[in-house]
Amino acid sequence: MAARTGTVAFFEIVRAKDGVNPRMEHMNWQTPLSEIEGRPVSDRILTHAPHSYIGQSVLASGRFNLLVGRVGASELQTVDLDLGRIEEMRLEGNKGTIDTTTVCFLDYGNIIGVLQGKPGSPRASSIQRWLNGCDVADEEIALWPVISQNVWEKLEKAEAVHSFEFSYRPSPAIPPPDGEGLSSFIQLSSERYPDHRVTLKLEVPKRNGPGPLARLRAQRRLQGDIHSLMSELGYLEEPSGIDRAQANVTLRDEDGDTVDEPLDFIKHHIAVKCRIEVGADFPRPRYESAVDAILQVARDRECDLRAAVSA
């Protein structure tokens, strides 16, 4: 039986417009998932130019899971290995190609595990857009990457944010997420430098710079921009080649003293490589293998996941 390697990344579902208390009471996501299949197709399709996305609820491992697919716009080709001929793939009726991502909703912490079928399959930003556009939740939600060791809380509680350094390689095949602040820089750099590594470093000088009030405003603006950008971390993971996302902040310890500390978002985002069984001879649908892989990784990292969303 063949296998391929994939990466399971975990995200927390939070309120999109609550900057004070974004975390939600745990929802039973099985209820809205079970209702999705009863919707007409038009209510499960979301178009965000230039792509269209469709969602489908599927049963696997005794629970409802979600498939979100990006409808393909390009023509695919096949090869006849006996004759050595390359031919256009022709589909009958109103059918098309699709790249899917499997999403599993865990039983605690409003956490989802995400596993792409291909590099071009929907990422966290597209899944978030589909969940909101199709009104799966009762309010607008956002997907935060599950960061271990309380990095989110340290960013929120930081008395000062001094600098942020970010390095990645844009992927021409994958459109960047919409956004403001640092996210708008990602959009621009992805268009202008699609084949090059991009490094950004922003720094608020501790001394010999603007006055205290101007410095405080700049630090708070940088804090918000970091939060906004890192909430799109799912877009920026493989194959974009992100290799650095680190902030330097000042925190107050238990004794009341201030200490400088680096916050490494890449190191602490819970994303785990795994094996997924595939192949024409595999007797089950491909999504069942993806669900099994996600749930196995979730069991292996349960302590870390629970700790990350309970802080």
CSV table of C-alpha atoms in Angstrom, one decimal:
chain,number,residue,atom,x,y,z
A,1,MET,CA,0.0,0.0,0.0
A,2,ALA,CA,1.4,3.4,-1.0
A,3,ALA,CA,1.7,6.4,1.4
A,4,ARG,CA,2.5,10.0,1.1
A,5,THR,CA,3.7,12.6,3.6
A,6,GLY,CA,1.6,15.4,4.7
A,7,THR,CA,1.5,18.1,7.5
A,8,VAL,CA,-1.3,18.3,10.0
A,9,ALA,CA,-1.6,21.9,11.3
A,10,PHE,CA,-3.9,22.9,14.1
A,11,PHE,CA,-6.0,26.1,14.4
A,12,GLU,CA,-8.3,27.5,17.1
A,13,ILE,CA,-11.7,28.9,16.1
A,14,VAL,CA,-12.2,32.3,17.8
A,15,ARG,CA,-14.4,35.4,17.5
A,16,ALA,CA,-13.2,37.5,14.6
A,17,LYS,CA,-14.2,40.9,16.0
A,18,ASP,CA,-13.6,40.6,19.7
A,19,GLY,CA,-10.2,41.9,20.5
A,20,VAL,CA,-10.8,41.7,24.3
A,21,ASN,CA,-12.2,38.1,24.7
A,22,PRO,CA,-11.9,36.4,21.3
A,23,ARG,CA,-12.0,32.8,22.6
A,24,MET,CA,-15.4,31.1,22.5
A,25,GLU,CA,-17.1,28.6,24.7
A,26,HIS,CA,-16.6,25.2,23.2
A,27,MET,CA,-19.2,24.4,20.5
A,28,ASN,CA,-20.5,21.1,19.4
A,29,TRP,CA,-19.4,21.4,15.8
A,30,GLN,CA,-21.0,18.1,14.9
A,31,THR,CA,-24.4,19.8,14.8
A,32,PRO,CA,-23.6,22.4,12.1
A,33,LEU,CA,-21.5,19.8,10.2
A,34,SER,CA,-24.5,17.4,10.1
A,35,GLU,CA,-26.7,20.1,8.7
A,36,ILE,CA,-24.3,21.0,5.8
A,37,GLU,CA,-25.2,18.1,3.6
A,38,GLY,CA,-28.9,19.1,3.7
A,39,ARG,CA,-28.2,22.4,2.1
A,40,PRO,CA,-28.6,23.0,-1.6
A,41,VAL,CA,-25.3,23.1,-3.6
A,42,SER,CA,-25.6,26.9,-4.1
A,43,ASP,CA,-25.5,27.4,-0.3
A,44,ARG,CA,-22.2,25.4,-0.1
A,45,ILE,CA,-20.3,27.2,-2.8
A,46,LEU,CA,-18.4,30.4,-2.1
A,47,THR,CA,-16.7,32.5,-4.8
A,48,HIS,CA,-13.8,34.7,-3.9
A,49,ALA,CA,-12.2,35.9,-7.2
A,50,PRO,CA,-10.6,34.2,-8.9
A,51,HIS,CA,-11.5,31.0,-7.2
A,52,SER,CA,-14.6,29.1,-6.1
A,53,TYR,CA,-14.7,26.9,-3.1
A,54,ILE,CA,-17.2,24.2,-2.1
A,55,GLY,CA,-17.7,22.4,1.2
A,56,GLN,CA,-19.0,18.9,2.0
A,57,SER,CA,-19.6,17.1,5.2
A,58,VAL,CA,-18.4,13.5,5.3
A,59,LEU,CA,-18.6,10.8,7.9
A,60,ALA,CA,-15.3,9.1,8.9
A,61,SER,CA,-14.1,7.6,12.2
A,62,GLY,CA,-17.6,7.8,13.6
A,63,ARG,CA,-17.8,11.6,13.3
A,64,PHE,CA,-18.7,14.4,10.8
A,65,ASN,CA,-15.7,16.0,9.2
A,66,LEU,CA,-15.4,18.7,6.5
A,67,LEU,CA,-13.9,18.8,3.1
A,68,VAL,CA,-13.3,22.2,1.5
A,69,GLY,CA,-12.3,22.1,-2.1
A,70,ARG,CA,-11.0,24.7,-4.5
A,71,VAL,CA,-12.6,24.2,-7.9
A,72,GLY,CA,-10.0,23.8,-10.6
A,73,ALA,CA,-10.0,26.3,-13.4
A,74,SER,CA,-7.3,24.6,-15.6
A,75,GLU,CA,-7.6,21.6,-17.9
A,76,LEU,CA,-6.0,18.4,-16.7
A,77,GLN,CA,-4.2,15.9,-18.9
A,78,THR,CA,-3.8,12.1,-18.8
A,79,VAL,CA,-1.3,9.7,-20.4
A,80,ASP,CA,-1.9,6.4,-22.0
A,81,LEU,CA,1.1,4.4,-20.9
A,82,ASP,CA,0.5,1.6,-23.5
A,83,LEU,CA,0.4,4.0,-26.5
A,84,GLY,CA,2.6,6.7,-24.9
A,85,ARG,CA,0.0,9.4,-25.8
A,86,ILE,CA,-0.8,12.5,-23.7
A,87,GLU,CA,-4.5,13.4,-23.9
A,88,GLU,CA,-6.8,16.1,-22.5
A,89,MET,CA,-9.1,14.8,-19.7
A,90,ARG,CA,-12.7,15.1,-20.7
A,91,LEU,CA,-15.3,15.1,-18.0
A,92,GLU,CA,-19.0,14.4,-18.7
A,93,GLY,CA,-21.8,16.6,-17.6
A,94,ASN,CA,-21.4,19.5,-15.2
A,95,LYS,CA,-18.3,18.1,-13.5
A,96,GLY,CA,-14.9,19.7,-12.8
A,97,THR,CA,-11.6,19.1,-11.0
A,98,ILE,CA,-11.0,20.0,-7.4
A,99,ASP,CA,-8.2,20.2,-4.8
A,100,THR,CA,-9.5,19.4,-1.3
A,101,THR,CA,-8.4,19.9,2.2
A,102,THR,CA,-9.7,17.8,5.1
A,103,VAL,CA,-10.8,19.5,8.3
A,104,CYS,CA,-11.4,17.6,11.6
A,105,PHE,CA,-13.1,19.4,14.5
A,106,LEU,CA,-11.7,18.1,17.8
A,107,ASP,CA,-13.9,17.5,20.9
A,108,TYR,CA,-12.3,20.3,22.9
A,109,GLY,CA,-11.1,23.9,22.7
A,110,ASN,CA,-12.7,24.7,19.3
A,111,ILE,CA,-9.6,23.2,17.7
A,112,ILE,CA,-9.5,22.0,14.1
A,113,GLY,CA,-6.9,19.8,12.5
A,114,VAL,CA,-6.2,20.7,8.8
A,115,LEU,CA,-4.5,18.5,6.2
A,116,GLN,CA,-4.1,19.6,2.6
A,117,GLY,CA,-4.5,17.1,-0.2
A,118,LYS,CA,-2.1,19.1,-2.5
A,119,PRO,CA,0.0,22.3,-2.1
A,120,GLY,CA,-2.7,24.2,-3.9
A,121,SER,CA,-5.5,22.9,-1.8
A,122,PRO,CA,-7.4,25.4,0.4
A,123,ARG,CA,-5.4,26.8,3.3
A,124,ALA,CA,-6.6,28.2,6.7
A,125,SER,CA,-7.5,31.6,5.2
A,126,SER,CA,-9.7,30.0,2.6
A,127,ILE,CA,-11.3,27.6,5.1
A,128,GLN,CA,-12.0,30.6,7.4
A,129,ARG,CA,-13.6,32.5,4.5
A,130,TRP,CA,-15.7,29.5,3.5
A,131,LEU,CA,-17.0,28.9,7.1
A,132,ASN,CA,-18.0,32.6,7.4
A,133,GLY,CA,-19.4,32.9,3.9
A,134,CYS,CA,-21.6,29.8,4.4
A,135,ASP,CA,-22.7,30.8,7.9
A,136,VAL,CA,-21.5,27.6,9.6
A,137,ALA,CA,-21.1,29.5,12.9
A,138,ASP,CA,-23.6,31.9,14.5
A,139,GLU,CA,-21.0,34.7,14.4
A,140,GLU,CA,-18.0,35.7,12.3
A,141,ILE,CA,-15.1,33.6,13.3
A,142,ALA,CA,-11.3,33.6,12.7
A,143,LEU,CA,-8.8,30.8,12.7
A,144,TRP,CA,-5.8,31.3,14.9
A,145,PRO,CA,-2.8,28.9,14.6
A,146,VAL,CA,-2.5,26.9,17.8
A,147,ILE,CA,0.7,28.1,19.2
A,148,SER,CA,2.2,26.2,22.1
A,149,GLN,CA,3.9,27.6,25.3
A,150,ASN,CA,1.5,30.5,25.6
A,151,VAL,CA,3.2,32.6,22.9
A,152,TRP,CA,-0.1,34.3,22.1
A,153,GLU,CA,-0.6,35.3,25.7
A,154,LYS,CA,2.9,36.6,25.9
A,155,LEU,CA,2.4,38.8,22.9
A,156,GLU,CA,-0.9,40.1,24.3
A,157,LYS,CA,0.7,40.8,27.8
A,158,ALA,CA,3.9,42.3,26.5
A,159,GLU,CA,4.7,45.6,28.0
A,160,ALA,CA,6.7,46.5,24.8
A,161,VAL,CA,7.1,45.0,21.4
A,162,HIS,CA,10.5,46.0,20.1
A,163,SER,CA,10.9,44.2,16.8
A,164,PHE,CA,9.6,41.6,14.4
A,165,GLU,CA,11.5,39.7,11.7
A,166,PHE,CA,9.7,37.6,9.1
A,167,SER,CA,11.2,35.7,6.1
A,168,TYR,CA,9.4,33.6,3.5
A,169,ARG,CA,9.3,32.7,-0.2
A,170,PRO,CA,6.0,33.6,-2.0
A,171,SER,CA,4.2,30.9,-3.9
A,172,PRO,CA,3.0,32.2,-7.3
A,173,ALA,CA,0.4,29.4,-7.4
A,174,ILE,CA,-1.3,30.4,-4.2
A,175,PRO,CA,-2.9,33.9,-3.8
A,176,PRO,CA,-2.0,35.7,-0.6
A,177,PRO,CA,-4.7,36.4,2.0
A,178,ASP,CA,-6.5,39.7,2.2
A,179,GLY,CA,-5.6,41.9,5.1
A,180,GLU,CA,-4.2,45.1,6.4
A,181,GLY,CA,-1.0,46.1,8.2
A,182,LEU,CA,1.7,43.6,7.6
A,183,SER,CA,-0.6,41.4,5.6
A,184,SER,CA,-0.9,44.1,2.9
A,185,PHE,CA,2.9,43.9,2.6
A,186,ILE,CA,2.7,40.2,2.0
A,187,GLN,CA,0.2,40.8,-0.8
A,188,LEU,CA,2.4,43.4,-2.5
A,189,SER,CA,5.7,41.4,-2.1
A,190,SER,CA,4.0,38.2,-3.4
A,191,GLU,CA,3.0,40.0,-6.6
A,192,ARG,CA,6.3,41.8,-7.1
A,193,TYR,CA,8.8,39.1,-6.0
A,194,PRO,CA,7.0,35.8,-6.6
A,195,ASP,CA,10.3,33.8,-7.1
A,196,HIS,CA,12.4,35.3,-4.4
A,197,ARG,CA,12.8,35.1,-0.7
A,198,VAL,CA,11.4,38.1,1.1
A,199,THR,CA,12.7,39.2,4.5
A,200,LEU,CA,11.0,42.0,6.5
A,201,LYS,CA,12.3,43.4,9.8
A,202,LEU,CA,10.6,46.2,11.7
A,203,GLU,CA,12.1,47.7,14.8
A,204,VAL,CA,11.0,50.3,17.3
A,205,PRO,CA,14.2,51.8,18.8
A,206,LYS,CA,14.4,51.6,22.6
A,207,ARG,CA,16.6,54.7,22.7
A,208,ASN,CA,17.6,57.7,20.5
A,209,GLY,CA,14.3,57.5,18.6
A,210,PRO,CA,10.9,59.1,18.9
A,211,GLY,CA,9.5,60.3,22.2
A,212,PRO,CA,7.9,58.0,24.8
A,213,LEU,CA,4.3,58.5,23.5
A,214,ALA,CA,5.2,58.0,19.8
A,215,ARG,CA,7.3,55.0,20.8
A,216,LEU,CA,4.3,53.5,22.7
A,217,ARG,CA,2.0,54.0,19.7
A,218,ALA,CA,4.4,52.4,17.3
A,219,GLN,CA,4.9,49.4,19.7
A,220,ARG,CA,1.1,48.9,20.0
A,221,ARG,CA,0.7,49.2,16.2
A,222,LEU,CA,3.4,46.6,15.7
A,223,GLN,CA,1.8,44.3,18.2
A,224,GLY,CA,-1.5,44.4,16.3
A,225,ASP,CA,0.2,43.9,13.0
A,226,ILE,CA,2.1,40.9,14.3
A,227,HIS,CA,-1.2,39.4,15.6
A,228,SER,CA,-2.9,40.0,12.3
A,229,LEU,CA,-0.1,38.5,10.2
A,230,MET,CA,0.5,35.4,12.4
A,231,SER,CA,-3.3,34.7,12.3
A,232,GLU,CA,-2.6,34.0,8.6
A,233,LEU,CA,0.2,31.5,9.3
A,234,GLY,CA,-1.7,28.7,7.6
A,235,TYR,CA,-1.3,30.5,4.3
A,236,LEU,CA,2.4,31.0,4.7
A,237,GLU,CA,3.4,27.4,5.6
A,238,GLU,CA,4.7,24.9,3.1
A,239,PRO,CA,5.3,25.3,0.2
A,240,SER,CA,5.8,29.0,0.6
A,241,GLY,CA,9.0,28.3,2.6
A,242,ILE,CA,8.5,30.5,5.6
A,243,ASP,CA,11.6,30.0,7.8
A,244,ARG,CA,11.5,32.9,10.3
A,245,ALA,CA,8.8,34.7,12.3
A,246,GLN,CA,10.1,36.1,15.5
A,247,ALA,CA,9.2,39.0,17.7
A,248,ASN,CA,11.3,40.5,20.5
A,249,VAL,CA,9.2,41.7,23.5
A,250,THR,CA,9.5,42.9,27.0
A,251,LEU,CA,7.6,41.0,29.7
A,252,ARG,CA,7.2,41.3,33.4
A,253,ASP,CA,8.2,38.2,35.4
A,254,GLU,CA,6.7,36.9,38.7
A,255,ASP,CA,9.0,39.1,40.7
A,256,GLY,CA,7.8,42.2,38.9
A,257,ASP,CA,11.0,42.7,37.0
A,258,THR,CA,11.0,43.3,33.2
A,259,VAL,CA,12.8,40.9,30.9
A,260,ASP,CA,13.3,40.8,27.2
A,261,GLU,CA,12.3,37.6,25.4
A,262,PRO,CA,12.1,36.4,21.8
A,263,LEU,CA,8.8,34.9,20.7
A,264,ASP,CA,9.3,32.3,17.9
A,265,PHE,CA,6.0,31.6,16.2
A,266,ILE,CA,7.3,29.0,13.7
A,267,LYS,CA,8.9,26.9,16.4
A,268,HIS,CA,5.8,26.8,18.5
A,269,HIS,CA,3.0,26.4,16.0
A,270,ILE,CA,1.8,22.8,16.4
A,271,ALA,CA,2.1,21.3,13.0
A,272,VAL,CA,3.2,17.7,12.6
A,273,LYS,CA,4.3,15.7,9.6
A,274,CYS,CA,2.5,12.3,9.1
A,275,ARG,CA,2.0,9.5,6.7
A,276,ILE,CA,-1.3,9.2,4.8
A,277,GLU,CA,-2.2,5.9,3.0
A,278,VAL,CA,-3.1,6.4,-0.6
A,279,GLY,CA,-3.3,4.5,-3.9
A,280,ALA,CA,-5.9,3.0,-6.2
A,281,ASP,CA,-5.9,-0.3,-4.3
A,282,PHE,CA,-6.8,1.4,-1.0
A,283,PRO,CA,-10.4,0.3,-0.3
A,284,ARG,CA,-11.6,3.5,1.4
A,285,PRO,CA,-12.1,7.0,0.2
A,286,ARG,CA,-9.0,9.2,0.4
A,287,TYR,CA,-10.5,11.5,3.0
A,288,GLU,CA,-10.9,8.7,5.4
A,289,SER,CA,-7.1,8.2,5.4
A,290,ALA,CA,-6.7,12.0,6.0
A,291,VAL,CA,-9.1,11.9,8.9
A,292,ASP,CA,-7.3,8.9,10.4
A,293,ALA,CA,-4.0,10.8,10.1
A,294,ILE,CA,-5.3,14.0,11.7
A,295,LEU,CA,-6.9,12.2,14.6
A,296,GLN,CA,-3.8,10.2,15.3
A,297,VAL,CA,-1.7,13.3,15.4
A,298,ALA,CA,-4.3,15.0,17.6
A,299,ARG,CA,-4.1,12.0,20.1
A,300,ASP,CA,-0.3,12.1,20.1
A,301,ARG,CA,-0.2,15.9,20.8
A,302,GLU,CA,-3.4,16.2,23.0
A,303,CYS,CA,-1.5,17.5,26.0
A,304,ASP,CA,0.1,20.2,24.0
A,305,LEU,CA,-3.1,21.2,22.3
A,306,ARG,CA,-5.2,21.4,25.4
A,307,ALA,CA,-2.5,23.4,27.2
A,308,ALA,CA,-2.3,25.8,24.3
A,309,VAL,CA,-6.0,26.7,24.3
A,310,SER,CA,-6.5,26.7,28.1
A,311,ALA,CA,-4.0,29.3,29.0
